[in-house]
Amino acid sequence: MSRTIDTPTPTPTRTPHPVALVGAGPGDPDLLTVRALRAIEAADVLLVDDLVDPRVVALARPAARVIRVGKRGGCRSTPQSFIQRLMVRCARTGARVVRLKGGDPMVFGRAGEEIAWLAAHGIGCEVVSGLTAGIAAAQALGTSLTHRELAHGVAFVTGHPAPGGDEVDWAGLARSGLTLAVYMGVARAAEIRDALLAGGLPASLPAAVVQSAGLAGLQRTVRTTLGALLETLARERLGSPAILLIGRALAAEAAIVPAAEAAIVPAAEAAIVPGVRHALG
């Protein structure tokens, strides 16, 4: 269960601990890296994004101070400038500060801005990677985004460019042959679809929507086509947070066998791999 706990302010120090930008992954605590878990457990202060699963926050020490600094499109959000000032302020007290983000800090997590801000204020930074939602979405579908016969790469793309920034080159992406993993794209799905079709992609191109990838009880996966994307979003009542996957690679539906149904490796085959026979008992 997540919580916010006030604690005494730590004694100031001349040399602040490095701030850790920690990727909490897509939700399931089992998908945390060992390094992320250690950072969370050692933290005095955690600045937590909206999309971090409460079960991950609950891994912090009872004495840790949890500060919610969520940002969601179309909702009341904590300004990025405030978050950056708060990181410096907390670090300068001598606290071990963890900036806890959903997914991976370096993939649409604004880590670049935070690293630069910390450096400008003489504070070190450690980045702890997490499983990004685009990969979690592929896992949920059981589909390789880089199937060797169907795609030679994958592009992680934002559907929500910075205000005043350049628009995504959708025409260029349409020509690339890459599988597209579009983050924050639900609100602009109509524009994205139209731009990709105008760029030459066929309406029949396989696509999928994965809502709340990696979140138990909330994850939903729906396969569709580029041309039917809007109708699918409306019919299935899909919304953010969601990943849009688009590309030929989605035509190859992988048949992942649930662990409970997986065949037992025959003893003769187990003998080929050292240690497997022993593990099987």
Tab-separated table of C-alpha atoms in Angstrom:
chain	number	residue	atom	x	y	z
A	1	MET	CA	0.000	0.000	0.000
A	2	SER	CA	1.441	3.392	-0.959
A	3	ARG	CA	1.819	6.124	1.614
A	4	THR	CA	3.185	9.568	2.311
A	5	ILE	CA	5.135	9.800	5.565
A	6	ASP	CA	6.655	12.944	7.054
A	7	THR	CA	10.045	12.492	8.677
A	8	PRO	CA	12.526	14.841	10.338
A	9	THR	CA	14.679	16.744	7.856
A	10	PRO	CA	18.120	15.063	7.579
A	11	THR	CA	21.186	17.026	8.646
A	12	PRO	CA	22.674	19.091	5.779
A	13	THR	CA	25.837	17.748	4.212
A	14	ARG	CA	28.642	19.342	2.195
A	15	THR	CA	28.601	16.541	-0.358
A	16	PRO	CA	25.062	15.473	-1.336
A	17	HIS	CA	24.429	11.880	-2.293
A	18	PRO	CA	23.830	11.422	-6.027
A	19	VAL	CA	20.145	11.518	-6.918
A	20	ALA	CA	18.965	8.211	-8.382
A	21	LEU	CA	16.627	8.336	-11.385
A	22	VAL	CA	15.015	4.932	-11.044
A	23	GLY	CA	12.848	3.155	-13.589
A	24	ALA	CA	9.963	1.388	-11.848
A	25	GLY	CA	9.056	-0.550	-14.980
A	26	PRO	CA	5.522	-0.913	-16.301
A	27	GLY	CA	3.926	-1.843	-12.978
A	28	ASP	CA	4.476	-5.377	-11.758
A	29	PRO	CA	7.064	-5.290	-8.925
A	30	ASP	CA	8.437	-8.595	-10.234
A	31	LEU	CA	9.711	-6.675	-13.278
A	32	LEU	CA	11.907	-4.345	-11.214
A	33	THR	CA	15.641	-4.758	-11.611
A	34	VAL	CA	17.612	-5.801	-8.544
A	35	ARG	CA	19.428	-2.474	-8.668
A	36	ALA	CA	16.132	-0.562	-8.705
A	37	LEU	CA	14.894	-2.504	-5.688
A	38	ARG	CA	18.068	-1.714	-3.751
A	39	ALA	CA	17.774	1.991	-4.561
A	40	ILE	CA	14.128	2.098	-3.449
A	41	GLU	CA	14.901	0.284	-0.202
A	42	ALA	CA	17.793	2.657	0.586
A	43	ALA	CA	15.917	5.881	-0.179
A	44	ASP	CA	15.157	8.551	2.424
A	45	VAL	CA	12.963	10.506	-0.008
A	46	LEU	CA	11.090	9.217	-3.060
A	47	LEU	CA	9.661	11.603	-5.651
A	48	VAL	CA	7.070	9.415	-7.320
A	49	ASP	CA	5.407	9.696	-10.720
A	50	ASP	CA	1.710	8.975	-11.270
A	51	LEU	CA	2.250	5.770	-13.243
A	52	VAL	CA	4.322	4.006	-10.581
A	53	ASP	CA	2.420	1.044	-9.178
A	54	PRO	CA	1.575	1.415	-5.443
A	55	ARG	CA	3.094	-2.019	-4.839
A	56	VAL	CA	6.450	-0.670	-5.964
A	57	VAL	CA	6.192	2.355	-3.668
A	58	ALA	CA	5.339	0.018	-0.792
A	59	LEU	CA	8.828	-1.500	-1.086
A	60	ALA	CA	10.314	1.669	0.435
A	61	ARG	CA	11.344	1.742	4.089
A	62	PRO	CA	8.552	2.735	6.522
A	63	ALA	CA	10.592	5.812	7.489
A	64	ALA	CA	10.981	6.993	3.895
A	65	ARG	CA	9.207	10.151	2.823
A	66	VAL	CA	7.057	9.670	-0.281
A	67	ILE	CA	6.229	12.777	-2.315
A	68	ARG	CA	3.776	12.511	-5.207
A	69	VAL	CA	4.886	14.519	-8.237
A	70	GLY	CA	2.649	13.051	-10.920
A	71	LYS	CA	2.194	14.346	-14.449
A	72	ARG	CA	-0.680	13.152	-16.651
A	73	GLY	CA	-1.853	14.537	-19.968
A	74	GLY	CA	-5.091	16.483	-19.629
A	75	CYS	CA	-4.950	16.348	-15.822
A	76	ARG	CA	-3.609	18.581	-13.092
A	77	SER	CA	0.131	17.933	-13.028
A	78	THR	CA	3.207	18.858	-11.032
A	79	PRO	CA	5.345	21.309	-13.062
A	80	GLN	CA	8.654	19.836	-14.190
A	81	SER	CA	10.503	22.914	-12.934
A	82	PHE	CA	9.121	22.346	-9.431
A	83	ILE	CA	10.188	18.699	-9.478
A	84	GLN	CA	13.718	19.649	-10.455
A	85	ARG	CA	13.998	22.250	-7.690
A	86	LEU	CA	12.628	19.735	-5.197
A	87	MET	CA	15.243	17.160	-6.222
A	88	VAL	CA	18.049	19.628	-5.463
A	89	ARG	CA	16.482	20.821	-2.231
A	90	CYS	CA	16.071	17.285	-0.873
A	91	ALA	CA	19.542	16.189	-1.992
A	92	ARG	CA	21.157	19.157	-0.247
A	93	THR	CA	19.717	18.033	3.087
A	94	GLY	CA	21.851	14.899	2.875
A	95	ALA	CA	18.917	12.616	2.041
A	96	ARG	CA	19.255	9.730	-0.366
A	97	VAL	CA	16.816	10.840	-3.061
A	98	VAL	CA	15.135	8.545	-5.563
A	99	ARG	CA	13.210	10.018	-8.470
A	100	LEU	CA	10.904	7.073	-9.184
A	101	LYS	CA	9.474	6.937	-12.698
A	102	GLY	CA	7.233	4.516	-14.530
A	103	GLY	CA	8.992	2.560	-17.264
A	104	ASP	CA	12.557	3.643	-18.032
A	105	PRO	CA	13.830	7.119	-17.074
A	106	MET	CA	15.661	7.498	-20.389
A	107	VAL	CA	12.620	6.765	-22.581
A	108	PHE	CA	10.200	9.715	-22.503
A	109	GLY	CA	10.962	10.155	-18.807
A	110	ARG	CA	12.486	13.670	-19.062
A	111	ALA	CA	15.676	12.297	-17.557
A	112	GLY	CA	17.815	14.517	-19.790
A	113	GLU	CA	16.386	17.670	-18.248
A	114	GLU	CA	16.794	16.358	-14.728
A	115	ILE	CA	20.369	15.164	-15.263
A	116	ALA	CA	21.329	18.567	-16.677
A	117	TRP	CA	19.624	20.412	-13.799
A	118	LEU	CA	21.376	18.322	-11.163
A	119	ALA	CA	24.754	18.787	-12.861
A	120	ALA	CA	24.228	22.553	-13.026
A	121	HIS	CA	23.707	22.540	-9.260
A	122	GLY	CA	26.721	20.381	-8.494
A	123	ILE	CA	24.783	17.223	-7.649
A	124	GLY	CA	25.632	13.822	-9.048
A	125	CYS	CA	23.148	11.517	-10.679
A	126	GLU	CA	22.739	7.767	-11.056
A	127	VAL	CA	20.382	6.281	-13.637
A	128	VAL	CA	18.794	2.913	-12.940
A	129	SER	CA	17.084	1.506	-16.003
A	130	GLY	CA	13.620	-0.026	-16.009
A	131	LEU	CA	11.488	-1.983	-18.448
A	132	THR	CA	9.861	0.536	-20.773
A	133	ALA	CA	6.161	0.286	-21.607
A	134	GLY	CA	6.791	-0.342	-25.317
A	135	ILE	CA	8.595	-3.573	-24.505
A	136	ALA	CA	6.023	-4.524	-21.876
A	137	ALA	CA	3.329	-4.047	-24.524
A	138	ALA	CA	5.116	-6.423	-26.896
A	139	GLN	CA	5.398	-8.938	-24.074
A	140	ALA	CA	1.680	-8.612	-23.359
A	141	LEU	CA	0.879	-9.358	-27.007
A	142	GLY	CA	3.417	-12.165	-27.289
A	143	THR	CA	4.804	-10.444	-30.374
A	144	SER	CA	8.394	-9.685	-31.337
A	145	LEU	CA	8.723	-6.086	-32.484
A	146	THR	CA	11.749	-7.002	-34.590
A	147	HIS	CA	10.681	-10.239	-36.266
A	148	ARG	CA	13.567	-10.823	-38.662
A	149	GLU	CA	11.315	-11.523	-41.646
A	150	LEU	CA	8.976	-8.594	-41.065
A	151	ALA	CA	10.859	-5.679	-39.489
A	152	HIS	CA	14.480	-4.631	-39.238
A	153	GLY	CA	13.996	-2.374	-36.255
A	154	VAL	CA	11.650	-0.611	-33.877
A	155	ALA	CA	11.117	3.098	-33.191
A	156	PHE	CA	9.899	4.431	-29.861
A	157	VAL	CA	7.937	7.550	-30.779
A	158	THR	CA	6.050	10.136	-28.774
A	159	GLY	CA	2.559	11.020	-29.889
A	160	HIS	CA	2.729	14.173	-27.781
A	161	PRO	CA	5.589	16.467	-28.858
A	162	ALA	CA	6.723	19.260	-26.565
A	163	PRO	CA	4.645	22.449	-26.871
A	164	GLY	CA	6.136	24.518	-29.655
A	165	GLY	CA	8.424	21.665	-30.687
A	166	ASP	CA	8.765	19.986	-34.058
A	167	GLU	CA	6.100	17.520	-35.136
A	168	VAL	CA	7.103	13.897	-35.502
A	169	ASP	CA	8.132	13.000	-39.057
A	170	TRP	CA	5.322	10.506	-39.554
A	171	ALA	CA	5.925	10.349	-43.305
A	172	GLY	CA	9.547	9.387	-42.701
A	173	LEU	CA	8.514	6.731	-40.201
A	174	ALA	CA	5.956	5.393	-42.689
A	175	ARG	CA	8.775	4.879	-45.208
A	176	SER	CA	11.179	3.372	-42.674
A	177	GLY	CA	9.729	-0.125	-42.430
A	178	LEU	CA	10.201	0.005	-38.654
A	179	THR	CA	7.715	-1.236	-36.101
A	180	LEU	CA	6.314	1.823	-34.333
A	181	ALA	CA	5.727	1.912	-30.583
A	182	VAL	CA	3.836	5.134	-29.988
A	183	TYR	CA	3.734	6.510	-26.446
A	184	MET	CA	1.141	9.081	-25.337
A	185	GLY	CA	-0.638	8.723	-28.649
A	186	VAL	CA	-4.256	7.950	-27.769
A	187	ALA	CA	-5.417	11.578	-27.670
A	188	ARG	CA	-3.901	12.216	-31.123
A	189	ALA	CA	-4.689	8.831	-32.649
A	190	ALA	CA	-6.687	10.375	-35.518
A	191	GLU	CA	-3.810	12.676	-36.535
A	192	ILE	CA	-1.264	9.881	-36.223
A	193	ARG	CA	-3.348	7.485	-38.300
A	194	ASP	CA	-4.004	10.072	-41.011
A	195	ALA	CA	-0.337	11.077	-41.196
A	196	LEU	CA	0.847	7.466	-41.508
A	197	LEU	CA	-1.736	6.706	-44.193
A	198	ALA	CA	-0.719	9.852	-46.054
A	199	GLY	CA	2.874	8.657	-45.758
A	200	GLY	CA	2.029	5.521	-47.700
A	201	LEU	CA	1.202	2.888	-45.104
A	202	PRO	CA	-1.806	0.706	-46.009
A	203	ALA	CA	-4.981	0.810	-43.956
A	204	SER	CA	-4.683	-2.974	-43.581
A	205	LEU	CA	-1.348	-2.717	-41.739
A	206	PRO	CA	-1.512	-4.642	-38.439
A	207	ALA	CA	-1.740	-2.555	-35.285
A	208	ALA	CA	-2.503	-3.086	-31.628
A	209	VAL	CA	-3.387	-1.111	-28.539
A	210	VAL	CA	-2.071	-2.167	-25.135
A	211	GLN	CA	-3.609	-0.289	-22.248
A	212	SER	CA	-1.830	-0.270	-18.865
A	213	ALA	CA	0.869	-2.657	-20.064
A	214	GLY	CA	2.284	-4.691	-17.202
A	215	LEU	CA	-0.372	-3.692	-14.659
A	216	ALA	CA	-2.148	-6.718	-13.226
A	217	GLY	CA	-5.930	-6.441	-13.452
A	218	LEU	CA	-5.779	-3.346	-15.657
A	219	GLN	CA	-3.847	-4.498	-18.723
A	220	ARG	CA	-5.873	-4.831	-21.918
A	221	THR	CA	-4.667	-5.836	-25.367
A	222	VAL	CA	-6.600	-5.381	-28.600
A	223	ARG	CA	-5.354	-6.144	-32.109
A	224	THR	CA	-6.633	-4.087	-35.007
A	225	THR	CA	-5.385	-2.395	-38.190
A	226	LEU	CA	-4.082	1.082	-38.848
A	227	GLY	CA	-7.246	2.002	-40.744
A	228	ALA	CA	-9.535	0.757	-37.973
A	229	LEU	CA	-7.510	2.221	-35.104
A	230	LEU	CA	-9.963	4.967	-34.145
A	231	GLU	CA	-12.984	2.699	-34.321
A	232	THR	CA	-11.181	0.152	-32.146
A	233	LEU	CA	-10.278	2.728	-29.499
A	234	ALA	CA	-13.886	3.912	-29.347
A	235	ARG	CA	-15.518	0.474	-29.468
A	236	GLU	CA	-13.255	-1.027	-26.812
A	237	ARG	CA	-13.237	2.162	-24.725
A	238	LEU	CA	-9.474	2.176	-24.557
A	239	GLY	CA	-7.658	5.139	-23.077
A	240	SER	CA	-4.413	6.329	-21.559
A	241	PRO	CA	-1.994	5.114	-20.479
A	242	ALA	CA	-1.656	3.016	-23.606
A	243	ILE	CA	0.907	2.063	-26.222
A	244	LEU	CA	0.011	1.992	-29.910
A	245	LEU	CA	1.965	-0.642	-31.832
A	246	ILE	CA	1.964	-0.412	-35.627
A	247	GLY	CA	3.806	-2.469	-38.196
A	248	ARG	CA	4.160	-5.668	-40.203
A	249	ALA	CA	5.787	-7.464	-37.260
A	250	LEU	CA	2.383	-7.620	-35.579
A	251	ALA	CA	1.185	-9.973	-38.315
A	252	ALA	CA	3.237	-12.738	-36.686
A	253	GLU	CA	1.173	-13.788	-33.706
A	254	ALA	CA	3.426	-15.661	-31.308
A	255	ALA	CA	1.874	-18.578	-29.499
A	256	ILE	CA	3.250	-18.230	-25.978
A	257	VAL	CA	2.472	-21.315	-23.944
A	258	PRO	CA	1.507	-20.459	-20.341
A	259	ALA	CA	4.048	-21.748	-17.831
A	260	ALA	CA	1.520	-24.141	-16.300
A	261	GLU	CA	1.011	-25.787	-19.686
A	262	ALA	CA	4.647	-25.924	-20.744
A	263	ALA	CA	5.890	-29.387	-21.607
A	264	ILE	CA	8.378	-31.004	-19.235
A	265	VAL	CA	11.795	-31.406	-20.820
A	266	PRO	CA	12.497	-35.132	-21.304
A	267	ALA	CA	15.391	-36.403	-19.219
A	268	ALA	CA	17.353	-37.285	-22.374
A	269	GLU	CA	17.157	-33.673	-23.531
A	270	ALA	CA	17.867	-32.314	-20.060
A	271	ALA	CA	21.127	-34.212	-20.018
A	272	ILE	CA	22.335	-32.030	-22.912
A	273	VAL	CA	22.301	-28.915	-20.726
A	274	PRO	CA	24.539	-29.156	-17.642
A	275	GLY	CA	22.563	-28.821	-14.455
A	276	VAL	CA	19.115	-29.156	-16.022
A	277	ARG	CA	18.660	-32.814	-15.082
A	278	HIS	CA	19.510	-31.965	-11.476
A	279	ALA	CA	17.094	-29.010	-11.469
A	280	LEU	CA	14.291	-31.216	-12.722
A	281	GLY	CA	14.908	-33.656	-9.888
